[in-house]
Amino acid sequence: MTAFPQTKDTTDKRAALLDATILLTQARGFHAVGIDAIAAEAGVTKKTLYHHFRSKEELILAALRRYDSQFRNRFLRAVETSGETPCQRLISLFDVARADFSATGFNGCLFVKAAGEFRGISPEILRFCTEAKTLVLEAFETLCRDADVREPHILAEQLFIIYEGACAAIHVTGRTDITDNAKAAAMTLMAPYLPAEDVSPA
Amino acid sequence: MTAFPQTKDTTDKRAALLDATILLTQARGFHAVGIDAIAAEAGVTKKTLYHHFRSKEELILAALRRYDSQFRNRFLRAVETSGETPCQRLISLFDVARADFSATGFNGCLFVKAAGEFRGISPEILRFCTEAKTLVLEAFETLCRDADVREPHILAEQLFIIYEGACAAIHVTGRTDITDNAKAAAMTLMAPYLPAEDVSPA
DNA sequence: TGTGAAGGGGACAGATCTGTATACACAGGG
DNA sequence: CCCTGTGTATACAGATCTGTCCCCTTCACA
């Protein structure tokens, strides 16, 4: 990456291409979006695109990596600063998720979409989606462990299921208020594991 | 449909085309599968395909309708015959779902995938996906109502979230055992609403 | 000042995709 | 017996998509 001297614009173009890929594939899917549209959205020519990435598949994989990194940085950081105690942070999980699910242009989880479009086509992309989601699940488990939950593995997976379910349900029904009910369900599931004072203000 | 006399083969070809569409789009996505592949899988020529359907979009829409009808017939009928009391039937929801989620070739919910690929491209397909999922949610609510649940609307939506979450989570992680934990979560959520004797044998 | 990487602009090849056209076969009903 | 509906087989038009190539400019750095 830094083996050769590169101007400031170089990384800008690359990042613009990745952002354009994320934006367009989120809106219309991976196979429905062409290389030309991505290059145009990034304000770049195809030449530049193929200078940075060897193929569309490589571009998509890089975009998913960027998306994963951005998501975990933003989401988990927001959760970590959202409450004073581990229990409060755990509870605020779905408050943080609400912003994502209600964002304009939200069109379902990008990894779920990628897994659906590339199974049997690009094992590499499918594998990365699996890994990215596994890391999210593990982050949930760390939160549970910090909160001294009795069975962190089980509760984390249940919260993960609800997180994914809210994501898919809002995506396909368009009703963003589902997040409220998802949070309520999460609180019910957490209740047996947490001290009473953290759960009571439901 | 029956306004003109038609041979037995006519509906066979049509159904074969719809089944091939469901099979291939489930495996590889909607935009990644071409008309030729669908016709070949159905053992039919393109001419026949375009005789029954005016466009790929119309074919996909018809396939989604067929899938929806098949799914509701099969899934809800299985649930309705799975227990003697409404409570038992409600609990067995995730036992019935387990078979679907563990089936070979399972690649996520077809409606979720369609919604992700056709938002901003085909409003008609997107709308049908929303309607189909809403009907599933309403079926859950009917089950809750039959079981004399206190707040059927809320519990049904929570079960729906878990159902969708298990579907997405298994799809992207490949771990079918997630269904067990989804059922456990569902039982926990149902517990406050149901008589103790139905919930205890967890 | 010269070199070479990065990028613009655009043409192009080759593949694939949707949808149509042509020519023929076959079955059933008036 | 002919007509219509349905089907096969295949070629084709037109669009689009991925990926390459050529020629030009700009700019950092040696």
CSV table of N, CA and C (backbone and C1' of nucleotides) in Angstrom, one decimal, chain A residues 1 6-24 38-39 41-44 48-49 51-53 59-60 62-67 69-70, chain C residues 6-7:
chain,number,residue,atom,x,y,z
A,1,MET,N,0.8,-1.2,0.0
A,1,MET,CA,0.0,0.0,0.0
A,1,MET,C,0.9,1.3,0.0
A,6,GLN,N,2.7,7.8,-3.3
A,6,GLN,CA,1.4,8.0,-3.9
A,6,GLN,C,0.9,9.4,-3.5
A,7,THR,N,0.2,10.0,-4.5
A,7,THR,CA,-0.3,11.4,-4.2
A,7,THR,C,-1.5,11.2,-3.2
A,8,LYS,N,-2.0,12.4,-2.8
A,8,LYS,CA,-3.1,12.4,-1.9
A,8,LYS,C,-4.4,11.9,-2.6
A,9,ASP,N,-4.5,12.3,-3.9
A,9,ASP,CA,-5.7,11.9,-4.6
A,9,ASP,C,-5.8,10.4,-4.8
A,10,THR,N,-4.7,9.7,-4.9
A,10,THR,CA,-4.8,8.3,-5.1
A,10,THR,C,-5.8,7.6,-4.1
A,11,THR,N,-5.5,7.8,-2.8
A,11,THR,CA,-6.4,7.1,-1.9
A,11,THR,C,-7.8,7.7,-1.9
A,12,ASP,N,-7.9,9.0,-2.3
A,12,ASP,CA,-9.3,9.6,-2.4
A,12,ASP,C,-10.1,8.8,-3.4
A,13,LYS,N,-9.5,8.6,-4.6
A,13,LYS,CA,-10.3,8.0,-5.7
A,13,LYS,C,-10.7,6.5,-5.2
A,14,ARG,N,-9.7,5.9,-4.6
A,14,ARG,CA,-10.0,4.5,-4.2
A,14,ARG,C,-11.1,4.5,-3.2
A,15,ALA,N,-11.1,5.4,-2.2
A,15,ALA,CA,-12.1,5.5,-1.2
A,15,ALA,C,-13.4,5.8,-1.9
A,16,ALA,N,-13.4,6.8,-2.8
A,16,ALA,CA,-14.6,7.2,-3.5
A,16,ALA,C,-15.3,6.0,-4.2
A,17,LEU,N,-14.4,5.2,-4.8
A,17,LEU,CA,-14.9,4.0,-5.5
A,17,LEU,C,-15.6,3.0,-4.5
A,18,LEU,N,-14.9,2.8,-3.4
A,18,LEU,CA,-15.5,1.9,-2.4
A,18,LEU,C,-16.8,2.4,-1.9
A,19,ASP,N,-16.9,3.7,-1.6
A,19,ASP,CA,-18.1,4.3,-1.1
A,19,ASP,C,-19.2,4.2,-2.1
A,20,ALA,N,-18.9,4.5,-3.4
A,20,ALA,CA,-19.9,4.4,-4.4
A,20,ALA,C,-20.4,3.0,-4.5
A,21,THR,N,-19.5,2.0,-4.4
A,21,THR,CA,-19.9,0.6,-4.5
A,21,THR,C,-20.9,0.3,-3.4
A,22,ILE,N,-20.5,0.7,-2.1
A,22,ILE,CA,-21.4,0.5,-1.0
A,22,ILE,C,-22.8,1.1,-1.2
A,23,LEU,N,-22.8,2.4,-1.6
A,23,LEU,CA,-24.0,3.1,-1.8
A,23,LEU,C,-24.9,2.4,-2.9
A,24,LEU,N,-24.4,2.1,-4.0
A,24,LEU,CA,-25.2,1.6,-5.1
A,24,LEU,C,-25.6,0.2,-4.9
A,38,ILE,N,-20.9,2.5,-11.1
A,38,ILE,CA,-20.1,2.7,-9.9
A,38,ILE,C,-19.0,3.8,-10.2
A,39,ALA,N,-18.4,3.6,-11.3
A,39,ALA,CA,-17.3,4.6,-11.7
A,39,ALA,C,-17.9,6.0,-11.8
A,41,GLU,N,-20.6,7.2,-10.4
A,41,GLU,CA,-21.0,7.6,-9.1
A,41,GLU,C,-19.8,8.1,-8.3
A,42,ALA,N,-18.7,7.5,-8.5
A,42,ALA,CA,-17.5,7.9,-7.8
A,42,ALA,C,-16.8,9.1,-8.5
A,43,GLY,N,-17.3,9.5,-9.7
A,43,GLY,CA,-16.7,10.6,-10.4
A,43,GLY,C,-15.3,10.2,-11.0
A,44,VAL,N,-15.3,9.0,-11.5
A,44,VAL,CA,-14.0,8.4,-11.9
A,44,VAL,C,-14.2,7.6,-13.2
A,48,THR,N,-9.5,4.2,-14.2
A,48,THR,CA,-9.1,4.3,-12.8
A,48,THR,C,-9.6,3.2,-11.9
A,49,LEU,N,-10.8,2.8,-12.1
A,49,LEU,CA,-11.4,1.7,-11.4
A,49,LEU,C,-10.5,0.4,-11.5
A,51,HIS,N,-7.6,0.3,-12.4
A,51,HIS,CA,-6.2,0.5,-12.0
A,51,HIS,C,-6.1,0.1,-10.5
A,52,HIS,N,-7.2,0.3,-9.7
A,52,HIS,CA,-7.2,0.1,-8.3
A,52,HIS,C,-7.6,-1.4,-8.0
A,53,PHE,N,-8.5,-1.9,-8.8
A,53,PHE,CA,-9.1,-3.2,-8.5
A,53,PHE,C,-9.0,-4.1,-9.8
A,59,LEU,N,-13.4,-5.6,-6.3
A,59,LEU,CA,-13.9,-4.3,-5.8
A,59,LEU,C,-15.0,-4.5,-4.8
A,60,ILE,N,-15.9,-5.4,-5.0
A,60,ILE,CA,-17.0,-5.7,-4.1
A,60,ILE,C,-16.4,-6.2,-2.8
A,62,ALA,N,-13.5,-5.6,-1.5
A,62,ALA,CA,-12.9,-4.5,-0.8
A,62,ALA,C,-13.9,-3.6,-0.2
A,63,ALA,N,-15.0,-3.4,-0.9
A,63,ALA,CA,-16.1,-2.5,-0.4
A,63,ALA,C,-16.7,-3.1,0.8
A,64,LEU,N,-16.9,-4.5,0.8
A,64,LEU,CA,-17.5,-5.1,2.0
A,64,LEU,C,-16.5,-5.0,3.2
A,65,ARG,N,-15.3,-5.1,2.9
A,65,ARG,CA,-14.3,-5.0,4.0
A,65,ARG,C,-14.4,-3.6,4.6
A,66,ARG,N,-14.5,-2.6,3.7
A,66,ARG,CA,-14.6,-1.2,4.2
A,66,ARG,C,-15.9,-1.0,5.0
A,67,TYR,N,-17.0,-1.6,4.4
A,67,TYR,CA,-18.2,-1.4,5.1
A,67,TYR,C,-18.2,-2.1,6.5
A,69,SER,N,-15.6,-2.6,8.4
A,69,SER,CA,-14.7,-1.8,9.3
A,69,SER,C,-15.5,-0.6,9.8
A,70,GLN,N,-16.1,0.1,8.8
A,70,GLN,CA,-16.9,1.3,9.2
A,70,GLN,C,-18.0,1.0,10.2
C,6,DA,P,0.4,4.5,-9.1
C,6,DA,O5',-0.6,5.7,-9.6
C,6,DA,C5',-0.6,6.9,-8.8
C,6,DA,C4',-1.6,7.8,-9.5
C,6,DA,C3',-3.0,7.2,-9.8
C,6,DA,O3',-4.0,8.0,-9.2
C,6,DA,C1',-2.1,8.3,-11.7
C,7,DG,P,-5.5,7.5,-9.2
C,7,DG,O5',-6.2,8.2,-10.5
C,7,DG,C5',-6.2,9.6,-10.5
C,7,DG,C4',-6.5,10.1,-11.9
C,7,DG,C3',-7.8,9.5,-12.5
C,7,DG,O3',-8.8,10.5,-12.5
C,7,DG,C1',-6.0,9.7,-14.1
